[in-house]
Amino acid sequence: MSPSPPIPKAALYYYKPSIWASVPLLALEEKGYGPDEVDLKEVDLSKGENFKPQYLRLNPNATVPTLVVPLENTLSSEIESRYKAIQNTKAIVELLDKSRSSRSHTHTTSSAPAPALTPATIAFSAASNKIIDILHSDNADPNALVYVNARDDASLKELAKEVLPKVIAKRKTLEELIEGNETSQVPVSEKTLKFWELKMYAMDGILAVFKDADTPMDQLSAEAKKIREEYYNAANNAWSTLKNVLLQVHKEIIGPYTLGDQLSIADLHLAAWLARIAKLSGANAAEDGNTVTRKIEAHIGGFKLPKDFSVTEARRRAGLPTADIQSTERQNRFAAFWDAMKERPSWKKVYSDGLH
Ligand SMILES: N[C@@H](CCC(=O)N[C@@H](CS)C(=O)NCC(=O)O)C(=O)O
């Protein structure tokens, strides 16, 4: 008998500092996927690797994560048509959850248990979808917040040190792709070219703000001053809008996890999102939930989350020790969530290099 062909493997395209790619990375750990079940392929966003035609064929939006999965029972002999690329975080995590169960016969390489992360009831499923949709809405966009994380000249100068090298590198890649295409024997489609040009335009908009970040406002030309003022307006609006996002999500959390004491897929989205907001607010991975949320409140300014959750209850439900806690102590639900989440091996692994 000839040996059976190897089971085709899925591949997850990710970038470690990316917020949304962290969600499937958390899911892989929580589900107990073995390293030989999914190939991890890094796409360096800071160098614009995601704009290259090879990657655009997998994901025309040029974003991570992308999960490429083999399709079973295909009639086609074409290798390419036997794979399907899934291009958004929510669908990827749902698939990772469903594809590995404790009874799965095709994924036997890891003996770790594979708890179901998808909510089991219609009501929980609706709550989970609501939270995920809020976190992925434009008002909550954690990537946009990176660029508007300065509301005065001193913080703009600091932020420029981080943003400028990346934007310049991405712009260079786009420029090379566009120029290379002009002389290429196999030029890309009009659509791809337009996409690159639009991305270049976006990079130029960011550069216009950050290129003279070292110059104080009162020494700028009239035009540069106008750009800076518009930027501060946009930044103030973004952080002010975030208050509503936080309150909306807070209202949905049962505690300590979004749906109570069981981890679910909404928690993976929330963990990555909150880690980014915490980082932008100056918090770090070692800090506890109360400290982190105090920093978020202070960073937003004039904002307090409701302290409507019992600390003892939160810790008891998360399986954490409660002996040192005063039974009347209350905290906000993000703080309780943070404390529960940060104890998990998945979180420790994904945030081993600090928050991102
Ligand atoms: N809707 C997409 C959004 C993914 C996304 O925005 N990913 C970011 C990284 S977290 C990205 O790839 N950005 C492209 C870039 O930085 O050029 C999803 O849910 O997967």
mmCIF file of C-alpha atoms and ligand atoms in Angstrom:
data_model
loop_
_atom_site.group_PDB
_atom_site.id
_atom_site.type_symbol
_atom_site.label_atom_id
_atom_site.label_comp_id
_atom_site.label_asym_id
_atom_site.label_seq_id
_atom_site.Cartn_x
_atom_site.Cartn_y
_atom_site.Cartn_z
ATOM 1 C CA MET A 1 0.000 0.000 0.000
ATOM 2 C CA SER A 2 1.381 3.421 -0.916
ATOM 3 C CA PRO A 3 1.703 5.907 1.941
ATOM 4 C CA SER A 4 -1.234 8.320 2.182
ATOM 5 C CA PRO A 5 -0.400 11.806 0.890
ATOM 6 C CA PRO A 6 0.345 14.399 3.586
ATOM 7 C CA ILE A 7 -2.693 16.334 4.782
ATOM 8 C CA PRO A 8 -2.502 19.772 3.124
ATOM 9 C CA LYS A 9 -1.753 22.451 5.671
ATOM 10 C CA ALA A 10 -3.349 25.828 6.244
ATOM 11 C CA ALA A 11 -1.116 28.923 6.224
ATOM 12 C CA LEU A 12 -1.653 32.004 8.353
ATOM 13 C CA TYR A 13 -0.121 35.209 7.006
ATOM 14 C CA TYR A 14 0.519 37.488 9.936
ATOM 15 C CA TYR A 15 2.767 40.221 11.320
ATOM 16 C CA LYS A 16 3.597 40.078 14.999
ATOM 17 C CA PRO A 17 3.055 43.786 15.815
ATOM 18 C CA SER A 18 -0.275 43.792 13.939
ATOM 19 C CA ILE A 19 -3.363 44.040 16.091
ATOM 20 C CA TRP A 20 -5.770 42.042 13.958
ATOM 21 C CA ALA A 21 -3.264 39.279 13.187
ATOM 22 C CA SER A 22 -2.940 38.812 16.952
ATOM 23 C CA VAL A 23 -6.537 37.566 17.100
ATOM 24 C CA PRO A 24 -5.955 34.352 15.088
ATOM 25 C CA LEU A 25 -2.621 33.919 16.889
ATOM 26 C CA LEU A 26 -4.516 33.932 20.201
ATOM 27 C CA ALA A 27 -7.062 31.518 18.676
ATOM 28 C CA LEU A 28 -4.341 29.052 17.597
ATOM 29 C CA GLU A 29 -3.089 28.890 21.180
ATOM 30 C CA GLU A 30 -6.518 28.717 22.794
ATOM 31 C CA LYS A 31 -7.609 25.955 20.436
ATOM 32 C CA GLY A 32 -4.420 23.995 20.978
ATOM 33 C CA TYR A 33 -3.321 23.903 17.345
ATOM 34 C CA GLY A 34 0.058 22.230 17.057
ATOM 35 C CA PRO A 35 2.870 24.042 15.211
ATOM 36 C CA ASP A 36 2.680 21.393 12.495
ATOM 37 C CA GLU A 37 -1.000 22.070 11.793
ATOM 38 C CA VAL A 38 -0.752 25.651 10.510
ATOM 39 C CA ASP A 39 2.189 27.283 8.733
ATOM 40 C CA LEU A 40 2.936 30.761 10.012
ATOM 41 C CA LYS A 41 4.130 33.138 7.303
ATOM 42 C CA GLU A 42 5.295 36.590 8.273
ATOM 43 C CA VAL A 43 4.453 39.609 6.106
ATOM 44 C CA ASP A 44 6.465 42.655 7.189
ATOM 45 C CA LEU A 45 3.932 45.487 7.042
ATOM 46 C CA SER A 46 6.535 48.043 8.136
ATOM 47 C CA LYS A 47 8.345 47.432 4.839
ATOM 48 C CA GLY A 48 5.161 47.276 2.751
ATOM 49 C CA GLU A 49 5.588 43.576 1.884
ATOM 50 C CA ASN A 50 1.806 43.330 1.868
ATOM 51 C CA PHE A 51 1.648 45.494 -1.266
ATOM 52 C CA LYS A 52 3.606 43.028 -3.409
ATOM 53 C CA PRO A 53 1.629 41.331 -6.223
ATOM 54 C CA GLN A 54 2.224 37.852 -4.744
ATOM 55 C CA TYR A 55 0.457 38.908 -1.550
ATOM 56 C CA LEU A 56 -2.267 40.880 -3.335
ATOM 57 C CA ARG A 57 -3.216 37.665 -5.124
ATOM 58 C CA LEU A 58 -4.030 36.184 -1.704
ATOM 59 C CA ASN A 59 -5.586 39.323 -0.267
ATOM 60 C CA PRO A 60 -6.397 42.237 -2.605
ATOM 61 C CA ASN A 61 -6.931 44.487 0.430
ATOM 62 C CA ALA A 62 -3.245 44.005 1.349
ATOM 63 C CA THR A 63 -4.067 43.348 4.997
ATOM 64 C CA VAL A 64 -3.091 40.736 7.531
ATOM 65 C CA PRO A 65 -4.290 38.324 8.714
ATOM 66 C CA THR A 66 -4.987 36.063 5.732
ATOM 67 C CA LEU A 67 -5.633 32.378 6.209
ATOM 68 C CA VAL A 68 -5.061 30.132 3.211
ATOM 69 C CA VAL A 69 -6.873 26.835 3.665
ATOM 70 C CA PRO A 70 -6.816 23.721 1.535
ATOM 71 C CA LEU A 71 -10.211 22.778 0.157
ATOM 72 C CA GLU A 72 -11.185 19.185 0.560
ATOM 73 C CA ASN A 73 -13.055 17.077 -2.033
ATOM 74 C CA THR A 74 -12.094 19.193 -4.988
ATOM 75 C CA LEU A 75 -12.513 17.801 -8.500
ATOM 76 C CA SER A 76 -9.952 20.126 -9.991
ATOM 77 C CA SER A 77 -6.367 19.105 -10.587
ATOM 78 C CA GLU A 78 -5.193 22.729 -10.464
ATOM 79 C CA ILE A 79 -3.240 23.198 -7.240
ATOM 80 C CA GLU A 80 -4.191 26.856 -6.941
ATOM 81 C CA SER A 81 -7.906 26.229 -7.120
ATOM 82 C CA ARG A 82 -7.660 23.780 -4.236
ATOM 83 C CA TYR A 83 -6.881 26.571 -1.808
ATOM 84 C CA LYS A 84 -9.096 29.318 -0.518
ATOM 85 C CA ALA A 85 -7.884 32.538 1.060
ATOM 86 C CA ILE A 86 -9.894 34.007 3.923
ATOM 87 C CA GLN A 87 -9.192 37.673 4.300
ATOM 88 C CA ASN A 88 -10.778 38.988 7.437
ATOM 89 C CA THR A 89 -10.110 38.382 11.092
ATOM 90 C CA LYS A 90 -13.646 37.482 12.109
ATOM 91 C CA ALA A 91 -14.079 34.765 9.460
ATOM 92 C CA ILE A 92 -10.555 33.418 10.069
ATOM 93 C CA VAL A 93 -11.131 32.981 13.788
ATOM 94 C CA GLU A 94 -14.532 31.367 13.221
ATOM 95 C CA LEU A 95 -12.927 28.887 10.864
ATOM 96 C CA LEU A 96 -10.029 28.150 13.221
ATOM 97 C CA ASP A 97 -12.574 27.515 15.951
ATOM 98 C CA LYS A 98 -14.681 25.120 13.870
ATOM 99 C CA SER A 99 -11.791 23.298 12.197
ATOM 100 C CA ARG A 100 -10.327 21.880 15.353
ATOM 101 C CA SER A 101 -12.584 20.117 17.774
ATOM 102 C CA SER A 102 -11.693 17.621 20.463
ATOM 103 C CA ARG A 103 -13.085 14.917 18.167
ATOM 104 C CA SER A 104 -11.359 16.074 14.996
ATOM 105 C CA HIS A 105 -9.786 13.191 13.087
ATOM 106 C CA THR A 106 -7.878 15.269 10.590
ATOM 107 C CA HIS A 107 -5.994 17.347 13.142
ATOM 108 C CA THR A 108 -4.452 14.920 15.495
ATOM 109 C CA THR A 109 -0.989 16.363 15.857
ATOM 110 C CA SER A 110 -1.685 18.226 19.104
ATOM 111 C CA SER A 111 -3.177 16.512 22.099
ATOM 112 C CA ALA A 112 -4.286 19.802 23.642
ATOM 113 C CA PRO A 113 -8.037 20.074 24.255
ATOM 114 C CA ALA A 114 -9.915 22.220 21.766
ATOM 115 C CA PRO A 115 -12.687 24.062 23.599
ATOM 116 C CA ALA A 116 -15.417 25.593 21.425
ATOM 117 C CA LEU A 117 -15.044 29.372 21.374
ATOM 118 C CA THR A 118 -18.168 30.086 19.320
ATOM 119 C CA PRO A 119 -21.125 31.044 21.538
ATOM 120 C CA ALA A 120 -23.619 28.242 21.909
ATOM 121 C CA THR A 121 -26.874 30.243 22.115
ATOM 122 C CA ILE A 122 -28.537 32.751 19.799
ATOM 123 C CA ALA A 123 -28.461 35.460 22.475
ATOM 124 C CA PHE A 124 -24.744 34.960 23.190
ATOM 125 C CA SER A 125 -23.990 34.789 19.508
ATOM 126 C CA ALA A 126 -25.767 38.144 18.983
ATOM 127 C CA ALA A 127 -23.849 39.709 21.895
ATOM 128 C CA SER A 128 -20.564 38.351 20.562
ATOM 129 C CA ASN A 129 -21.232 39.681 17.044
ATOM 130 C CA LYS A 130 -22.206 43.058 18.440
ATOM 131 C CA ILE A 131 -18.917 43.442 20.295
ATOM 132 C CA ILE A 132 -16.847 42.235 17.343
ATOM 133 C CA ASP A 133 -18.665 44.626 14.981
ATOM 134 C CA ILE A 134 -18.097 47.599 17.306
ATOM 135 C CA LEU A 135 -14.384 46.783 17.648
ATOM 136 C CA HIS A 136 -14.002 46.567 13.861
ATOM 137 C CA SER A 137 -15.994 49.753 13.182
ATOM 138 C CA ASP A 138 -14.321 52.895 11.823
ATOM 139 C CA ASN A 139 -14.793 54.756 15.130
ATOM 140 C CA ALA A 140 -12.841 52.065 16.977
ATOM 141 C CA ASP A 141 -10.110 51.588 14.325
ATOM 142 C CA PRO A 142 -7.011 50.784 16.397
ATOM 143 C CA ASN A 143 -4.690 51.261 13.412
ATOM 144 C CA ALA A 144 -5.998 54.746 12.633
ATOM 145 C CA LEU A 145 -5.524 55.649 16.310
ATOM 146 C CA VAL A 146 -1.779 55.003 16.011
ATOM 147 C CA TYR A 147 -1.438 57.862 13.533
ATOM 148 C CA VAL A 148 -3.541 60.287 15.576
ATOM 149 C CA ASN A 149 -1.914 59.516 18.913
ATOM 150 C CA ALA A 150 -0.564 63.046 19.400
ATOM 151 C CA ARG A 151 -2.497 66.072 20.527
ATOM 152 C CA ASP A 152 0.349 68.504 21.191
ATOM 153 C CA ASP A 153 3.757 69.346 19.735
ATOM 154 C CA ALA A 154 5.746 67.307 22.275
ATOM 155 C CA SER A 155 3.816 64.092 21.663
ATOM 156 C CA LEU A 156 3.809 64.676 17.882
ATOM 157 C CA LYS A 157 7.605 64.888 17.940
ATOM 158 C CA GLU A 158 7.782 61.589 19.874
ATOM 159 C CA LEU A 159 5.256 59.850 17.621
ATOM 160 C CA ALA A 160 7.080 60.979 14.477
ATOM 161 C CA LYS A 161 10.136 58.943 15.534
ATOM 162 C CA GLU A 162 8.015 55.813 15.394
ATOM 163 C CA VAL A 163 5.783 56.624 12.425
ATOM 164 C CA LEU A 164 8.158 58.300 9.957
ATOM 165 C CA PRO A 165 10.589 55.406 9.276
ATOM 166 C CA LYS A 166 7.685 53.025 8.609
ATOM 167 C CA VAL A 167 5.762 55.384 6.353
ATOM 168 C CA ILE A 168 8.917 56.226 4.410
ATOM 169 C CA ALA A 169 9.730 52.513 3.957
ATOM 170 C CA LYS A 170 6.187 51.683 2.835
ATOM 171 C CA ARG A 171 6.179 54.600 0.421
ATOM 172 C CA LYS A 172 9.505 53.469 -1.030
ATOM 173 C CA THR A 173 8.138 49.965 -1.643
ATOM 174 C CA LEU A 174 5.067 51.406 -3.368
ATOM 175 C CA GLU A 175 7.235 53.696 -5.491
ATOM 176 C CA GLU A 176 9.431 50.779 -6.546
ATOM 177 C CA LEU A 177 6.411 48.647 -7.376
ATOM 178 C CA ILE A 178 4.865 51.394 -9.508
ATOM 179 C CA GLU A 179 8.145 52.179 -11.275
ATOM 180 C CA GLY A 180 8.997 48.504 -11.749
ATOM 181 C CA ASN A 181 5.600 47.925 -13.268
ATOM 182 C CA GLU A 182 6.230 50.539 -15.967
ATOM 183 C CA THR A 183 9.101 48.487 -17.357
ATOM 184 C CA SER A 184 7.722 45.049 -16.506
ATOM 185 C CA GLN A 185 6.865 42.577 -19.256
ATOM 186 C CA VAL A 186 3.868 41.424 -17.227
ATOM 187 C CA PRO A 187 2.307 44.604 -15.857
ATOM 188 C CA VAL A 188 -0.249 44.366 -13.060
ATOM 189 C CA SER A 189 -3.927 45.159 -13.593
ATOM 190 C CA GLU A 190 -5.258 48.728 -13.669
ATOM 191 C CA LYS A 191 -6.985 47.967 -10.382
ATOM 192 C CA THR A 192 -3.721 47.062 -8.640
ATOM 193 C CA LEU A 193 -2.006 50.134 -10.040
ATOM 194 C CA LYS A 194 -4.843 52.369 -8.769
ATOM 195 C CA PHE A 195 -4.623 50.643 -5.372
ATOM 196 C CA TRP A 196 -0.869 51.355 -5.131
ATOM 197 C CA GLU A 197 -1.420 54.972 -6.156
ATOM 198 C CA LEU A 198 -4.128 55.430 -3.542
ATOM 199 C CA LYS A 199 -1.863 53.980 -0.853
ATOM 200 C CA MET A 200 0.950 56.349 -1.956
ATOM 201 C CA TYR A 201 -1.467 59.243 -1.672
ATOM 202 C CA ALA A 202 -2.389 58.139 1.867
ATOM 203 C CA MET A 203 1.321 57.886 2.814
ATOM 204 C CA ASP A 204 1.900 61.405 1.455
ATOM 205 C CA GLY A 205 -0.940 62.701 3.628
ATOM 206 C CA ILE A 206 0.712 61.178 6.719
ATOM 207 C CA LEU A 207 4.150 62.487 5.719
ATOM 208 C CA ALA A 208 2.768 66.008 5.345
ATOM 209 C CA VAL A 209 1.892 65.951 9.060
ATOM 210 C CA PHE A 210 4.957 64.197 10.445
ATOM 211 C CA LYS A 211 7.831 65.461 8.280
ATOM 212 C CA ASP A 212 8.200 68.710 10.223
ATOM 213 C CA ALA A 213 7.145 67.337 13.600
ATOM 214 C CA ASP A 214 10.334 68.770 15.160
ATOM 215 C CA THR A 215 9.200 72.312 14.405
ATOM 216 C CA PRO A 216 6.960 73.920 17.049
ATOM 217 C CA MET A 217 3.577 75.146 15.835
ATOM 218 C CA ASP A 218 4.468 78.862 16.074
ATOM 219 C CA GLN A 219 7.448 78.444 13.732
ATOM 220 C CA LEU A 220 5.547 76.672 10.940
ATOM 221 C CA SER A 221 4.590 78.208 7.586
ATOM 222 C CA ALA A 222 0.909 79.152 7.240
ATOM 223 C CA GLU A 223 0.234 76.048 5.136
ATOM 224 C CA ALA A 224 2.051 73.664 7.498
ATOM 225 C CA LYS A 225 0.272 75.264 10.455
ATOM 226 C CA LYS A 226 -3.095 74.589 8.838
ATOM 227 C CA ILE A 227 -2.143 70.928 8.268
ATOM 228 C CA ARG A 228 -1.060 70.599 11.905
ATOM 229 C CA GLU A 229 -4.244 72.225 13.224
ATOM 230 C CA GLU A 230 -6.412 69.924 11.120
ATOM 231 C CA TYR A 231 -4.400 66.968 12.398
ATOM 232 C CA TYR A 232 -4.931 67.968 16.048
ATOM 233 C CA ASN A 233 -8.661 68.388 15.368
ATOM 234 C CA ALA A 234 -8.818 64.900 13.860
ATOM 235 C CA ALA A 235 -6.804 63.491 16.786
ATOM 236 C CA ASN A 236 -9.019 65.136 19.407
ATOM 237 C CA ASN A 237 -12.134 63.866 17.627
ATOM 238 C CA ALA A 238 -10.798 60.315 17.346
ATOM 239 C CA TRP A 239 -9.923 60.039 21.042
ATOM 240 C CA SER A 240 -13.155 61.696 22.098
ATOM 241 C CA THR A 241 -15.192 59.299 19.920
ATOM 242 C CA LEU A 242 -13.352 56.416 21.545
ATOM 243 C CA LYS A 243 -15.124 57.212 24.834
ATOM 244 C CA ASN A 244 -18.429 56.111 23.283
ATOM 245 C CA VAL A 245 -16.837 52.994 21.829
ATOM 246 C CA LEU A 246 -15.447 52.044 25.241
ATOM 247 C CA LEU A 247 -18.772 52.678 26.976
ATOM 248 C CA GLN A 248 -20.690 50.714 24.330
ATOM 249 C CA VAL A 249 -18.399 47.694 24.671
ATOM 250 C CA HIS A 250 -18.250 47.984 28.470
ATOM 251 C CA LYS A 251 -22.049 47.738 28.586
ATOM 252 C CA GLU A 252 -21.947 44.440 26.687
ATOM 253 C CA ILE A 253 -19.382 42.706 28.920
ATOM 254 C CA ILE A 254 -20.876 40.285 31.432
ATOM 255 C CA GLY A 255 -17.515 39.789 33.107
ATOM 256 C CA PRO A 256 -14.816 38.928 33.492
ATOM 257 C CA TYR A 257 -14.985 37.672 29.891
ATOM 258 C CA THR A 258 -17.458 39.221 27.498
ATOM 259 C CA LEU A 259 -19.952 36.378 27.877
ATOM 260 C CA GLY A 260 -19.258 35.541 31.536
ATOM 261 C CA ASP A 261 -16.809 32.990 32.849
ATOM 262 C CA GLN A 262 -16.185 31.172 29.540
ATOM 263 C CA LEU A 263 -13.743 32.522 26.981
ATOM 264 C CA SER A 264 -15.279 33.099 23.533
ATOM 265 C CA ILE A 265 -14.209 34.476 20.162
ATOM 266 C CA ALA A 266 -15.325 38.022 21.085
ATOM 267 C CA ASP A 267 -12.691 37.962 23.865
ATOM 268 C CA LEU A 268 -9.909 37.334 21.383
ATOM 269 C CA HIS A 269 -10.899 40.417 19.375
ATOM 270 C CA LEU A 270 -11.308 42.450 22.562
ATOM 271 C CA ALA A 271 -7.978 41.298 24.021
ATOM 272 C CA ALA A 272 -6.046 42.449 20.948
ATOM 273 C CA TRP A 273 -7.996 45.692 20.650
ATOM 274 C CA LEU A 274 -7.618 46.590 24.328
ATOM 275 C CA ALA A 275 -3.908 45.758 24.258
ATOM 276 C CA ARG A 276 -3.461 48.298 21.442
ATOM 277 C CA ILE A 277 -5.511 50.997 23.197
ATOM 278 C CA ALA A 278 -3.526 50.320 26.389
ATOM 279 C CA LYS A 279 -0.235 50.626 24.519
ATOM 280 C CA LEU A 280 -1.258 53.893 22.877
ATOM 281 C CA SER A 281 -2.209 55.146 26.351
ATOM 282 C CA GLY A 282 1.275 54.433 27.719
ATOM 283 C CA ALA A 283 0.468 51.202 29.596
ATOM 284 C CA ASN A 284 2.586 48.046 29.517
ATOM 285 C CA ALA A 285 1.979 44.306 29.546
ATOM 286 C CA ALA A 286 3.046 43.799 33.164
ATOM 287 C CA GLU A 287 0.464 46.199 34.603
ATOM 288 C CA ASP A 288 -2.809 45.105 36.169
ATOM 289 C CA GLY A 289 -6.273 45.927 34.863
ATOM 290 C CA ASN A 290 -6.927 48.836 37.233
ATOM 291 C CA THR A 291 -3.629 50.526 36.330
ATOM 292 C CA VAL A 292 -4.094 49.953 32.610
ATOM 293 C CA THR A 293 -7.644 51.289 32.529
ATOM 294 C CA ARG A 294 -6.649 54.307 34.675
ATOM 295 C CA LYS A 295 -3.997 55.079 32.042
ATOM 296 C CA ILE A 296 -6.560 54.738 29.244
ATOM 297 C CA GLU A 297 -8.956 57.078 31.094
ATOM 298 C CA ALA A 298 -6.188 59.623 31.691
ATOM 299 C CA HIS A 299 -4.996 59.424 28.088
ATOM 300 C CA ILE A 300 -8.481 60.129 26.772
ATOM 301 C CA GLY A 301 -8.872 62.873 29.360
ATOM 302 C CA GLY A 302 -11.890 63.765 31.540
ATOM 303 C CA PHE A 303 -13.233 60.247 31.217
ATOM 304 C CA LYS A 304 -14.122 57.525 33.725
ATOM 305 C CA LEU A 305 -15.406 54.024 33.095
ATOM 306 C CA PRO A 306 -18.183 52.825 35.395
ATOM 307 C CA LYS A 307 -16.876 50.759 38.311
ATOM 308 C CA ASP A 308 -19.792 48.387 38.361
ATOM 309 C CA PHE A 309 -18.192 44.992 38.733
ATOM 310 C CA SER A 310 -17.223 43.166 41.920
ATOM 311 C CA VAL A 311 -13.501 42.374 42.008
ATOM 312 C CA THR A 312 -14.080 39.214 44.057
ATOM 313 C CA GLU A 313 -16.742 38.042 41.618
ATOM 314 C CA ALA A 314 -14.512 38.757 38.598
ATOM 315 C CA ARG A 315 -11.574 36.874 40.080
ATOM 316 C CA ARG A 316 -13.699 33.966 41.255
ATOM 317 C CA ARG A 317 -15.219 33.556 37.771
ATOM 318 C CA ALA A 318 -11.797 33.762 36.130
ATOM 319 C CA GLY A 319 -10.395 31.149 38.523
ATOM 320 C CA LEU A 320 -7.961 33.654 40.108
ATOM 321 C CA PRO A 321 -7.157 33.856 43.871
ATOM 322 C CA THR A 322 -9.534 36.067 45.883
ATOM 323 C CA ALA A 323 -8.050 35.834 49.411
ATOM 324 C CA ASP A 324 -6.450 39.335 49.451
ATOM 325 C CA ILE A 325 -9.436 41.138 47.971
ATOM 326 C CA GLN A 326 -11.877 43.207 50.038
ATOM 327 C CA SER A 327 -15.316 41.855 49.224
ATOM 328 C CA THR A 328 -16.735 45.341 48.531
ATOM 329 C CA GLU A 329 -14.037 46.366 46.056
ATOM 330 C CA ARG A 330 -15.395 47.230 42.593
ATOM 331 C CA GLN A 331 -13.728 47.810 39.279
ATOM 332 C CA ASN A 332 -14.628 48.520 35.665
ATOM 333 C CA ARG A 333 -15.211 45.520 33.423
ATOM 334 C CA PHE A 334 -12.212 46.147 31.152
ATOM 335 C CA ALA A 335 -9.961 45.962 34.217
ATOM 336 C CA ALA A 336 -11.488 42.616 35.249
ATOM 337 C CA PHE A 337 -11.231 41.382 31.660
ATOM 338 C CA TRP A 338 -7.582 42.471 31.427
ATOM 339 C CA ASP A 339 -6.646 40.655 34.641
ATOM 340 C CA ALA A 340 -8.361 37.445 33.509
ATOM 341 C CA MET A 341 -6.991 37.560 29.964
ATOM 342 C CA LYS A 342 -3.420 38.368 30.890
ATOM 343 C CA GLU A 343 -3.127 35.173 32.961
ATOM 344 C CA ARG A 344 -3.816 33.018 29.912
ATOM 345 C CA PRO A 345 -0.889 31.270 28.186
ATOM 346 C CA SER A 346 -2.223 32.459 24.794
ATOM 347 C CA TRP A 347 -1.966 36.124 25.866
ATOM 348 C CA LYS A 348 1.444 35.601 27.462
ATOM 349 C CA LYS A 349 2.725 34.115 24.225
ATOM 350 C CA VAL A 350 1.250 36.685 21.828
ATOM 351 C CA TYR A 351 2.379 39.610 24.035
ATOM 352 C CA SER A 352 5.730 38.099 25.026
ATOM 353 C CA ASP A 353 7.537 41.102 23.468
ATOM 354 C CA GLY A 354 5.208 43.624 25.091
ATOM 355 C CA LEU A 355 1.967 45.256 23.963
ATOM 356 C CA HIS A 356 1.456 46.087 20.310
HETATM 357 N N1 LIG B 1 -10.971 44.111 8.135
HETATM 358 C C1 LIG B 1 -9.662 43.511 8.213
HETATM 359 C C2 LIG B 1 -8.674 44.559 8.700
HETATM 360 C C3 LIG B 1 -7.275 44.004 8.842
HETATM 361 C C4 LIG B 1 -6.249 45.123 8.973
HETATM 362 O O1 LIG B 1 -6.575 46.316 8.918
HETATM 363 N N2 LIG B 1 -4.990 44.742 9.165
HETATM 364 C C5 LIG B 1 -3.920 45.697 9.291
HETATM 365 C C6 LIG B 1 -2.950 45.248 10.339
HETATM 366 S S1 LIG B 1 -3.715 45.032 11.925
HETATM 367 C C7 LIG B 1 -3.156 45.759 7.967
HETATM 368 O O2 LIG B 1 -2.863 44.730 7.404
HETATM 369 N N3 LIG B 1 -2.821 46.962 7.468
HETATM 370 C C8 LIG B 1 -2.110 47.134 6.244
HETATM 371 C C9 LIG B 1 -0.964 48.095 6.348
HETATM 372 O O3 LIG B 1 -0.570 48.469 7.447
HETATM 373 O O4 LIG B 1 -0.439 48.459 5.295
HETATM 374 C C10 LIG B 1 -9.694 42.311 9.143
HETATM 375 O O5 LIG B 1 -10.550 42.265 10.025
HETATM 376 O O6 LIG B 1 -8.885 41.396 8.970
#
